[in-house]
PDB file of C-alpha atoms in Angstrom:
ATOM      1  CA  MET A 117      23.505  16.956  12.371  1.00 63.00           C
ATOM      2  CA  ASP A 118      24.454  20.618  11.961  1.00 73.00           C
ATOM      3  CA  ASP A 119      22.204  23.333  10.553  1.00 77.00           C
ATOM      4  CA  THR A 120      23.742  23.279   7.071  1.00 83.00           C
ATOM      5  CA  ALA A 121      23.295  19.527   6.657  1.00 82.00           C
ATOM      6  CA  LEU A 122      19.728  19.749   7.939  1.00 81.00           C
ATOM      7  CA  THR A 123      18.956  22.607   5.538  1.00 86.00           C
ATOM      8  CA  ASN A 124      20.435  20.626   2.636  1.00 87.00           C
ATOM      9  CA  THR A 125      18.387  17.557   3.564  1.00 89.00           C
ATOM     10  CA  VAL A 126      15.178  19.572   3.807  1.00 91.00           C
ATOM     11  CA  MET A 127      15.931  21.295   0.480  1.00 92.00           C
ATOM     12  CA  MET A 128      16.662  17.987  -1.283  1.00 94.00           C
ATOM     13  CA  ASN A 129      13.483  16.395   0.091  1.00 93.00           C
ATOM     14  CA  THR A 130      11.449  19.433  -0.983  1.00 95.00           C
ATOM     15  CA  ILE A 131      12.909  19.355  -4.493  1.00 95.00           C
ATOM     16  CA  MET A 132      12.277  15.615  -4.722  1.00 95.00           C
ATOM     17  CA  ILE A 133       8.635  15.976  -3.640  1.00 95.00           C
ATOM     18  CA  LEU A 134       8.056  18.879  -6.041  1.00 96.00           C
ATOM     19  CA  GLY A 135       9.649  16.898  -8.874  1.00 95.00           C
ATOM     20  CA  MET A 136       7.494  13.839  -8.223  1.00 94.00           C
ATOM     21  CA  SER A 137       4.419  16.093  -8.047  1.00 95.00           C
ATOM     22  CA  ALA A 138       5.305  17.746 -11.359  1.00 95.00           C
ATOM     23  CA  VAL A 139       5.758  14.392 -13.098  1.00 94.00           C
ATOM     24  CA  THR A 140       2.454  13.095 -11.707  1.00 91.00           C
ATOM     25  CA  VAL A 141       0.549  16.228 -12.747  1.00 93.00           C
ATOM     26  CA  PHE A 142       2.152  16.173 -16.210  1.00 92.00           C
ATOM     27  CA  VAL A 143       1.235  12.534 -16.859  1.00 87.00           C
ATOM     28  CA  LYS A 144      -2.339  12.939 -15.602  1.00 86.00           C
ATOM     29  CA  ALA A 145      -2.828  16.234 -17.469  1.00 89.00           C
ATOM     30  CA  ALA A 146      -1.461  14.767 -20.709  1.00 86.00           C
ATOM     31  CA  LEU A 147      -3.845  11.810 -20.544  1.00 81.00           C
ATOM     32  CA  PHE A 148      -6.766  14.097 -19.635  1.00 84.00           C
ATOM     33  CA  ILE A 149      -6.037  16.608 -22.411  1.00 87.00           C
ATOM     34  CA  LEU A 150      -5.423  13.986 -25.098  1.00 83.00           C
ATOM     35  CA  GLY A 151      -8.464  11.992 -23.956  1.00 78.00           C
ATOM     36  CA  ASP A 152      -9.771   9.552 -26.537  1.00 78.00           C
ATOM     37  CA  ARG A 153      -7.079  10.442 -29.071  1.00 83.00           C
ATOM     38  CA  ILE A 154      -4.767   7.995 -27.315  1.00 79.00           C
ATOM     39  CA  VAL A 155      -5.760   4.398 -27.950  1.00 83.00           C
ATOM     40  CA  PHE A 156      -4.064   1.763 -25.852  1.00 83.00           C
ATOM     41  CA  PRO A 157      -3.682  -1.739 -27.235  1.00 89.00           C
ATOM     42  CA  PRO A 158      -6.004  -4.276 -25.554  1.00 92.00           C
ATOM     43  CA  LEU A 159      -3.095  -6.108 -23.913  1.00 94.00           C
ATOM     44  CA  LEU A 160      -1.818  -2.863 -22.339  1.00 90.00           C
ATOM     45  CA  LYS A 161      -5.333  -1.995 -21.130  1.00 87.00           C
ATOM     46  CA  GLN A 162      -5.594  -5.410 -19.510  1.00 92.00           C
ATOM     47  CA  ALA A 163      -2.141  -5.045 -17.920  1.00 92.00           C
ATOM     48  CA  LEU A 164      -2.980  -1.584 -16.539  1.00 87.00           C
ATOM     49  CA  GLY A 165      -6.001  -3.098 -14.808  1.00 90.00           C
ATOM     50  CA  PHE A 166      -3.630  -5.007 -12.514  1.00 93.00           C
ATOM     51  CA  VAL A 167      -1.653  -1.933 -11.406  1.00 91.00           C
ATOM     52  CA  PRO A 168      -3.830  -0.974  -8.381  1.00 91.00           C
ATOM     53  CA  VAL A 169      -3.840  -4.531  -7.011  1.00 91.00           C
ATOM     54  CA  THR A 170      -0.103  -4.840  -7.534  1.00 94.00           C
ATOM     55  CA  VAL A 171       0.703  -1.542  -5.822  1.00 92.00           C
ATOM     56  CA  LEU A 172      -1.608  -2.295  -2.903  1.00 92.00           C
ATOM     57  CA  THR A 173      -0.023  -5.731  -2.485  1.00 93.00           C
ATOM     58  CA  ALA A 174       3.470  -4.231  -2.561  1.00 94.00           C
ATOM     59  CA  ILE A 175       2.477  -1.863   0.242  1.00 93.00           C
ATOM     60  CA  ILE A 176       0.559  -4.291   2.452  1.00 93.00           C
ATOM     61  CA  VAL A 177       2.608  -7.511   2.341  1.00 94.00           C
ATOM     62  CA  PRO A 178       5.772  -6.060   3.929  1.00 94.00           C
ATOM     63  CA  MET A 179       3.624  -4.486   6.673  1.00 93.00           C
ATOM     64  CA  ILE A 180       2.076  -7.878   7.416  1.00 94.00           C
ATOM     65  CA  LEU A 181       5.188 -10.050   7.254  1.00 94.00           C
ATOM     66  CA  SER A 182       7.637  -7.594   8.840  1.00 92.00           C
ATOM     67  CA  PRO A 183       5.631  -5.086  10.883  1.00 89.00           C
ATOM     68  CA  HIS A 184       8.641  -3.750  12.769  1.00 86.00           C
ATOM     69  CA  GLY A 185      10.984  -3.738   9.765  1.00 85.00           C
ATOM     70  CA  GLU A 186      13.435  -6.131  11.399  1.00 87.00           C
ATOM     71  CA  GLY A 187      12.989  -9.303   9.367  1.00 89.00           C
ATOM     72  CA  LEU A 188      10.108 -11.710   8.966  1.00 92.00           C
ATOM     73  CA  GLU A 189       7.799 -12.245  11.926  1.00 91.00           C
ATOM     74  CA  LEU A 190       5.996 -15.450  11.005  1.00 92.00           C
ATOM     75  CA  THR A 191       4.675 -16.236  14.477  1.00 90.00           C
ATOM     76  CA  TRP A 192       1.332 -16.250  16.235  1.00 90.00           C
ATOM     77  CA  ARG A 193       2.515 -13.133  18.102  1.00 89.00           C
ATOM     78  CA  ASN A 194       2.236 -11.017  14.927  1.00 92.00           C
ATOM     79  CA  PRO A 195      -1.294  -9.503  15.012  1.00 93.00           C
ATOM     80  CA  GLN A 196      -0.987  -8.229  11.430  1.00 94.00           C
ATOM     81  CA  LEU A 197      -0.291 -11.739  10.176  1.00 95.00           C
ATOM     82  CA  VAL A 198      -3.124 -13.264  12.224  1.00 95.00           C
ATOM     83  CA  GLY A 199      -5.535 -10.563  11.002  1.00 95.00           C
ATOM     84  CA  ALA A 200      -4.471 -11.126   7.391  1.00 96.00           C
ATOM     85  CA  ALA A 201      -4.987 -14.890   7.726  1.00 96.00           C
ATOM     86  CA  VAL A 202      -8.470 -14.313   9.145  1.00 97.00           C
ATOM     87  CA  ALA A 203      -9.168 -11.880   6.286  1.00 96.00           C
ATOM     88  CA  VAL A 204      -8.307 -14.542   3.726  1.00 96.00           C
ATOM     89  CA  LEU A 205     -10.481 -17.125   5.487  1.00 97.00           C
ATOM     90  CA  ALA A 206     -13.390 -14.657   5.878  1.00 97.00           C
ATOM     91  CA  CYS A 207     -13.154 -13.669   2.224  1.00 96.00           C
ATOM     92  CA  VAL A 208     -13.258 -17.276   1.063  1.00 97.00           C
ATOM     93  CA  ALA A 209     -16.038 -18.231   3.489  1.00 96.00           C
ATOM     94  CA  SER A 210     -18.217 -15.211   2.656  1.00 95.00           C
ATOM     95  CA  GLY A 211     -17.770 -15.416  -1.091  1.00 95.00           C
ATOM     96  CA  GLY A 212     -15.761 -12.194  -1.266  1.00 91.00           C
ATOM     97  CA  ARG A 213     -18.000  -9.896   0.771  1.00 95.00           C
ATOM     98  CA  GLN A 214     -15.641  -6.988   1.383  1.00 95.00           C
ATOM     99  CA  LEU A 215     -17.229  -5.375   4.421  1.00 96.00           C
ATOM    100  CA  LEU A 216     -17.433  -8.690   6.259  1.00 96.00           C
ATOM    101  CA  THR A 217     -13.823  -9.457   5.366  1.00 96.00           C
ATOM    102  CA  ILE A 218     -12.576  -6.069   6.565  1.00 95.00           C
ATOM    103  CA  GLY A 219     -14.626  -6.269   9.760  1.00 96.00           C
ATOM    104  CA  ALA A 220     -13.401  -9.748  10.614  1.00 96.00           C
ATOM    105  CA  ALA A 221      -9.775  -8.806   9.955  1.00 96.00           C
ATOM    106  CA  LEU A 222      -9.942  -5.610  12.018  1.00 95.00           C
ATOM    107  CA  ALA A 223     -11.746  -7.290  14.891  1.00 96.00           C
ATOM    108  CA  THR A 224      -9.193 -10.102  14.924  1.00 95.00           C
ATOM    109  CA  PHE A 225      -6.282  -7.664  14.774  1.00 94.00           C
ATOM    110  CA  PHE A 226      -7.540  -5.553  17.679  1.00 93.00           C
ATOM    111  CA  VAL A 227      -8.540  -8.523  19.829  1.00 94.00           C
ATOM    112  CA  TRP A 228      -5.168 -10.123  19.169  1.00 92.00           C
ATOM    113  CA  GLN A 229      -3.252  -6.886  19.778  1.00 89.00           C
ATOM    114  CA  LEU A 230      -5.094  -5.788  22.905  1.00 90.00           C
ATOM    115  CA  GLY A 231      -6.426  -9.045  24.337  1.00 80.00           C
ATOM    116  CA  VAL A 232      -4.118 -11.914  23.541  1.00 77.00           C
ATOM    117  CA  LEU A 233      -0.814 -10.025  23.492  1.00 70.00           C
ATOM    118  CA  GLY A 234      -1.961  -7.122  25.710  1.00 64.00           C
TER     119      GLY A 234
END
């Protein structure tokens, strides 16, 4: 890649990041400034409550199922998948205790990564 192409790529990425930042700040500022004058319908309020879970799921699931980005890795040699399975089991067994679930998943991941596959 020559210097001109690299400069163009850096410039385009910078403009894209600044544009996304401007849109984010505008939306947040508009909602903050308008405050209680905007009333969302109950159905929209309920739907917006699912946004964080949906976004988090969209980020995490591909990392678990395809950790190297080269197709699905649904084997026992995938420490992310094994850790996620243990997280689900720990969550169900503990009645949803988050710290226990996170601890069990991390411990399983590291033991699997360093011990079993090491």
